[in-house]
mmCIF file of C-alpha atoms in Angstrom:
data_model
loop_
_atom_site.group_PDB
_atom_site.id
_atom_site.type_symbol
_atom_site.label_atom_id
_atom_site.label_comp_id
_atom_site.label_asym_id
_atom_site.label_seq_id
_atom_site.Cartn_x
_atom_site.Cartn_y
_atom_site.Cartn_z
ATOM 1 C CA MET J 673 -1.525 -18.721 12.108
ATOM 2 C CA ARG J 674 -2.888 -15.693 13.909
ATOM 3 C CA ALA J 675 -2.461 -12.267 12.288
ATOM 4 C CA PRO J 676 -0.391 -9.771 14.337
ATOM 5 C CA ILE J 677 -3.297 -7.280 14.266
ATOM 6 C CA GLY J 678 -7.028 -7.696 13.789
ATOM 7 C CA SER J 679 -9.065 -10.856 13.821
ATOM 8 C CA PHE J 680 -9.139 -12.782 10.549
ATOM 9 C CA ASP J 681 -10.267 -16.317 9.779
ATOM 10 C CA THR J 682 -7.374 -16.985 7.408
ATOM 11 C CA ALA J 683 -3.859 -15.598 7.796
ATOM 12 C CA LEU J 684 -0.777 -16.990 6.042
ATOM 13 C CA PRO J 685 2.770 -15.821 5.482
ATOM 14 C CA ALA J 686 2.657 -14.183 2.038
ATOM 15 C CA PRO J 687 5.166 -16.695 0.576
ATOM 16 C CA ASP J 688 2.571 -19.388 1.355
ATOM 17 C CA ALA J 689 -0.209 -17.388 -0.344
ATOM 18 C CA LEU J 690 1.382 -16.726 -3.750
ATOM 19 C CA ASP J 691 -1.518 -18.454 -5.512
ATOM 20 C CA VAL J 692 -3.994 -15.812 -4.251
ATOM 21 C CA LEU J 693 -1.819 -12.787 -5.066
ATOM 22 C CA VAL J 694 -1.755 -10.971 -8.402
ATOM 23 C CA ALA J 695 1.378 -11.644 -10.459
ATOM 24 C CA PRO J 696 3.352 -8.450 -9.662
ATOM 25 C CA VAL J 697 2.748 -8.842 -5.911
ATOM 26 C CA ALA J 698 3.507 -12.574 -5.978
ATOM 27 C CA ASP J 699 6.736 -11.843 -7.897
ATOM 28 C CA ALA J 700 7.755 -9.192 -5.364
ATOM 29 C CA VAL J 701 7.128 -11.568 -2.454
ATOM 30 C CA ARG J 702 8.926 -14.432 -4.234
ATOM 31 C CA ASN J 703 11.982 -12.205 -4.873
ATOM 32 C CA TRP J 704 11.849 -10.383 -1.514
ATOM 33 C CA THR J 705 15.166 -9.184 -0.096
ATOM 34 C CA GLY J 706 16.029 -7.018 2.843
ATOM 35 C CA ASP J 707 16.176 -7.021 6.599
ATOM 36 C CA ILE J 708 12.540 -8.052 7.085
ATOM 37 C CA PRO J 709 12.037 -11.726 6.130
ATOM 38 C CA ALA J 710 9.310 -12.384 3.558
ATOM 39 C CA ASP J 711 7.448 -14.622 6.007
ATOM 40 C CA GLN J 712 6.739 -11.501 8.080
ATOM 41 C CA LEU J 713 4.527 -10.260 5.227
ATOM 42 C CA ILE J 714 1.142 -11.712 6.143
ATOM 43 C CA HIS J 715 -1.787 -12.257 3.773
ATOM 44 C CA VAL J 716 -5.271 -12.273 5.281
ATOM 45 C CA ASP J 717 -8.348 -13.348 3.361
ATOM 46 C CA THR J 718 -11.093 -10.710 3.346
ATOM 47 C CA ASP J 719 -14.432 -10.061 1.686
ATOM 48 C CA PRO J 720 -13.986 -7.886 -1.442
ATOM 49 C CA ALA J 721 -17.399 -6.297 -0.818
ATOM 50 C CA ILE J 722 -15.947 -4.511 2.226
ATOM 51 C CA ALA J 723 -12.465 -3.735 0.884
ATOM 52 C CA ASP J 724 -12.834 0.034 1.202
ATOM 53 C CA THR J 725 -11.444 1.387 4.473
ATOM 54 C CA ALA J 726 -14.675 2.644 6.072
ATOM 55 C CA ALA J 727 -16.590 -0.579 5.443
ATOM 56 C CA PHE J 728 -13.577 -2.699 6.361
ATOM 57 C CA VAL J 729 -12.997 -1.119 9.775
ATOM 58 C CA ALA J 730 -16.736 -1.050 10.510
ATOM 59 C CA HIS J 731 -16.727 -4.835 10.041
ATOM 60 C CA HIS J 732 -13.301 -5.774 11.466
ATOM 61 C CA GLY J 733 -12.915 -3.140 14.198
ATOM 62 C CA GLU J 734 -12.306 0.574 14.452
ATOM 63 C CA GLU J 735 -8.859 -0.045 15.995
ATOM 64 C CA LEU J 736 -7.629 -1.059 12.533
ATOM 65 C CA LEU J 737 -8.195 2.461 11.184
ATOM 66 C CA ARG J 738 -4.970 3.735 12.786
ATOM 67 C CA GLN J 739 -3.075 0.650 11.593
ATOM 68 C CA SER J 740 -4.333 0.730 7.995
ATOM 69 C CA ALA J 741 -2.648 2.451 5.073
ATOM 70 C CA ASN J 742 -3.760 3.406 1.593
ATOM 71 C CA CYS J 743 -1.535 3.362 -1.473
ATOM 72 C CA VAL J 744 -2.494 5.791 -4.231
ATOM 73 C CA VAL J 745 -0.940 6.321 -7.637
ATOM 74 C CA VAL J 746 -0.163 9.906 -8.556
ATOM 75 C CA ALA J 747 0.729 11.500 -11.898
ATOM 76 C CA ALA J 748 3.340 14.269 -11.760
ATOM 77 C CA LYS J 749 3.618 16.699 -14.668
ATOM 78 C CA ARG J 750 6.549 18.927 -15.531
ATOM 79 C CA GLY J 751 7.575 20.339 -18.897
ATOM 80 C CA GLY J 752 5.116 18.248 -20.896
ATOM 81 C CA GLU J 753 6.325 14.997 -19.284
ATOM 82 C CA THR J 754 4.238 12.854 -16.942
ATOM 83 C CA SER J 755 5.741 10.460 -14.431
ATOM 84 C CA LEU J 756 4.008 8.156 -11.975
ATOM 85 C CA ALA J 757 4.678 7.465 -8.322
ATOM 86 C CA ALA J 758 2.939 5.862 -5.370
ATOM 87 C CA ALA J 759 2.101 7.512 -2.063
ATOM 88 C CA VAL J 760 1.414 5.477 1.076
ATOM 89 C CA VAL J 761 -0.333 7.147 4.011
ATOM 90 C CA LEU J 762 -2.314 6.009 7.019
ATOM 91 C CA SER J 763 -5.973 5.541 6.167
ATOM 92 C CA HIS J 764 -7.225 8.234 8.520
ATOM 93 C CA THR J 765 -5.155 10.833 6.630
ATOM 94 C CA ARG J 766 -5.054 12.094 3.050
ATOM 95 C CA VAL J 767 -2.082 12.477 0.735
ATOM 96 C CA ASP J 768 -0.670 16.013 0.561
ATOM 97 C CA VAL J 769 -0.595 15.908 -3.240
ATOM 98 C CA ASN J 770 -0.116 19.615 -3.916
ATOM 99 C CA GLY J 771 2.473 20.164 -1.192
ATOM 100 C CA VAL J 772 4.765 17.326 -0.114
ATOM 101 C CA VAL J 773 4.260 15.131 -3.210
ATOM 102 C CA ARG J 774 4.659 17.979 -5.708
ATOM 103 C CA ARG J 775 7.853 19.213 -4.037
ATOM 104 C CA GLN J 776 9.354 15.717 -3.684
ATOM 105 C CA LEU J 777 8.726 14.876 -7.333
ATOM 106 C CA GLY J 778 9.803 18.307 -8.599
ATOM 107 C CA ALA J 779 6.552 18.647 -10.498
ATOM 108 C CA ARG J 780 4.570 21.651 -11.616
ATOM 109 C CA LYS J 781 1.289 19.786 -11.128
ATOM 110 C CA VAL J 782 0.371 16.510 -9.418
ATOM 111 C CA SER J 783 -2.959 14.710 -9.476
ATOM 112 C CA PHE J 784 -4.280 11.257 -8.763
ATOM 113 C CA ALA J 785 -3.631 9.015 -11.749
ATOM 114 C CA PRO J 786 -6.726 7.933 -13.702
ATOM 115 C CA GLN J 787 -8.084 4.581 -12.526
ATOM 116 C CA GLU J 788 -7.353 2.918 -15.884
ATOM 117 C CA THR J 789 -3.737 4.085 -15.719
ATOM 118 C CA ALA J 790 -3.251 2.969 -12.125
ATOM 119 C CA THR J 791 -4.725 -0.486 -12.655
ATOM 120 C CA GLY J 792 -3.325 -0.991 -16.145
ATOM 121 C CA LEU J 793 0.266 -0.203 -15.224
ATOM 122 C CA THR J 794 0.295 -1.939 -11.829
ATOM 123 C CA GLY J 795 -1.619 -5.096 -12.753
ATOM 124 C CA MET J 796 -3.626 -4.564 -9.569
ATOM 125 C CA GLU J 797 -7.285 -3.931 -8.850
ATOM 126 C CA TYR J 798 -8.570 -0.470 -7.995
ATOM 127 C CA GLY J 799 -9.112 -0.395 -4.237
ATOM 128 C CA GLY J 800 -6.413 -3.005 -3.643
ATOM 129 C CA ILE J 801 -3.249 -1.313 -4.933
ATOM 130 C CA THR J 802 -0.250 -2.001 -2.731
ATOM 131 C CA PRO J 803 3.301 -0.628 -2.848
ATOM 132 C CA ILE J 804 4.651 -4.190 -2.907
ATOM 133 C CA GLY J 805 5.066 -5.157 -6.553
ATOM 134 C CA LEU J 806 4.782 -1.737 -8.193
ATOM 135 C CA PRO J 807 6.778 -0.998 -11.356
ATOM 136 C CA GLY J 808 10.444 -0.821 -10.372
ATOM 137 C CA ASP J 809 11.087 2.685 -11.694
ATOM 138 C CA TRP J 810 8.303 4.353 -9.684
ATOM 139 C CA PRO J 811 9.180 6.352 -6.588
ATOM 140 C CA VAL J 812 7.313 5.027 -3.540
ATOM 141 C CA LEU J 813 6.617 7.883 -1.130
ATOM 142 C CA VAL J 814 5.943 6.546 2.377
ATOM 143 C CA ASP J 815 4.633 8.746 5.154
ATOM 144 C CA ALA J 816 6.892 8.593 8.227
ATOM 145 C CA ALA J 817 3.870 7.626 10.349
ATOM 146 C CA VAL J 818 3.407 4.511 8.168
ATOM 147 C CA ALA J 819 7.074 3.565 8.507
ATOM 148 C CA ASP J 820 6.806 3.979 12.296
ATOM 149 C CA THR J 821 3.710 1.755 12.618
ATOM 150 C CA PRO J 822 4.691 -1.701 13.907
ATOM 151 C CA TRP J 823 2.149 -3.560 11.713
ATOM 152 C CA VAL J 824 0.340 -1.957 8.771
ATOM 153 C CA LEU J 825 -2.741 -3.355 7.037
ATOM 154 C CA LEU J 826 -2.911 -2.467 3.330
ATOM 155 C CA GLY J 827 -4.050 -3.752 -0.036
ATOM 156 C CA SER J 828 -2.791 -7.011 -1.492
ATOM 157 C CA GLY J 829 -3.186 -6.054 -5.148
ATOM 158 C CA LEU J 830 -6.749 -7.397 -5.162
ATOM 159 C CA ARG J 831 -9.877 -6.210 -3.408
ATOM 160 C CA ARG J 832 -10.070 -9.682 -1.873
ATOM 161 C CA GLY J 833 -7.363 -9.996 0.741
ATOM 162 C CA LYS J 834 -5.050 -7.630 2.574
ATOM 163 C CA LEU J 835 -1.408 -7.657 3.540
ATOM 164 C CA ILE J 836 -0.184 -6.996 7.068
ATOM 165 C CA VAL J 837 3.451 -5.905 7.053
ATOM 166 C CA PRO J 838 5.879 -4.148 9.387
ATOM 167 C CA GLY J 839 5.880 -0.434 8.567
ATOM 168 C CA LYS J 840 9.662 -0.495 8.310
ATOM 169 C CA ALA J 841 9.361 -3.057 5.487
ATOM 170 C CA LEU J 842 7.512 -0.449 3.419
ATOM 171 C CA ALA J 843 10.234 2.102 4.145
ATOM 172 C CA ALA J 844 12.799 -0.386 2.814
ATOM 173 C CA LEU J 845 11.071 -1.022 -0.537
ATOM 174 C CA PRO J 846 13.090 -0.253 -3.679
ATOM 175 C CA ASN J 847 12.744 3.453 -4.555
ATOM 176 C CA ALA J 848 11.044 4.185 -1.205
ATOM 177 C CA VAL J 849 11.435 7.632 0.284
ATOM 178 C CA VAL J 850 10.134 8.271 3.807
ATOM 179 C CA LEU J 851 8.605 11.731 4.150
ATOM 180 C CA GLU J 852 7.299 13.624 7.154
ATOM 181 C CA GLY J 853 3.876 15.176 6.581
ATOM 182 C CA LEU J 854 2.967 13.157 3.473
ATOM 183 C CA GLY J 855 -0.302 12.222 5.162
ATOM 184 C CA VAL J 856 -2.288 15.149 6.572
#
């Protein structure tokens, strides 16, 4: 199959690639519900050495920069309690942690979660975290620009491989909240 964006040697519907996905992502794909069929989630095989956005687009084409998204795990603190959430923004932007995220989560302070926390609680590799398959009680904050992008390239849970999904599928994830200005 040919991927809807980019040029990749191997592209498969994610339900046909469960064996190359980490367990939480494979489980989410296996149990997928919603208006977007699971076979519209596409897995592409990629070199883990160039998983980071700058290296990836330098190799696969600069046009992918505006179609790529990053998912980061944030830790929100309020009254001695810490809660975790994910924020998904286009790769050419950064997450407005101290503005939009802090207000949405009702937190006094928000920071990026430590790497060990993010990977340990998601079961995903650092640099490959995706909103598909995150813990079910985490809010998933999705920038409106991501939701409006026809096809979004993002992590697959591993540094090897990416997912290409309709932006509206990310907006429909459990606990997803679409926010204007999340990516600045």
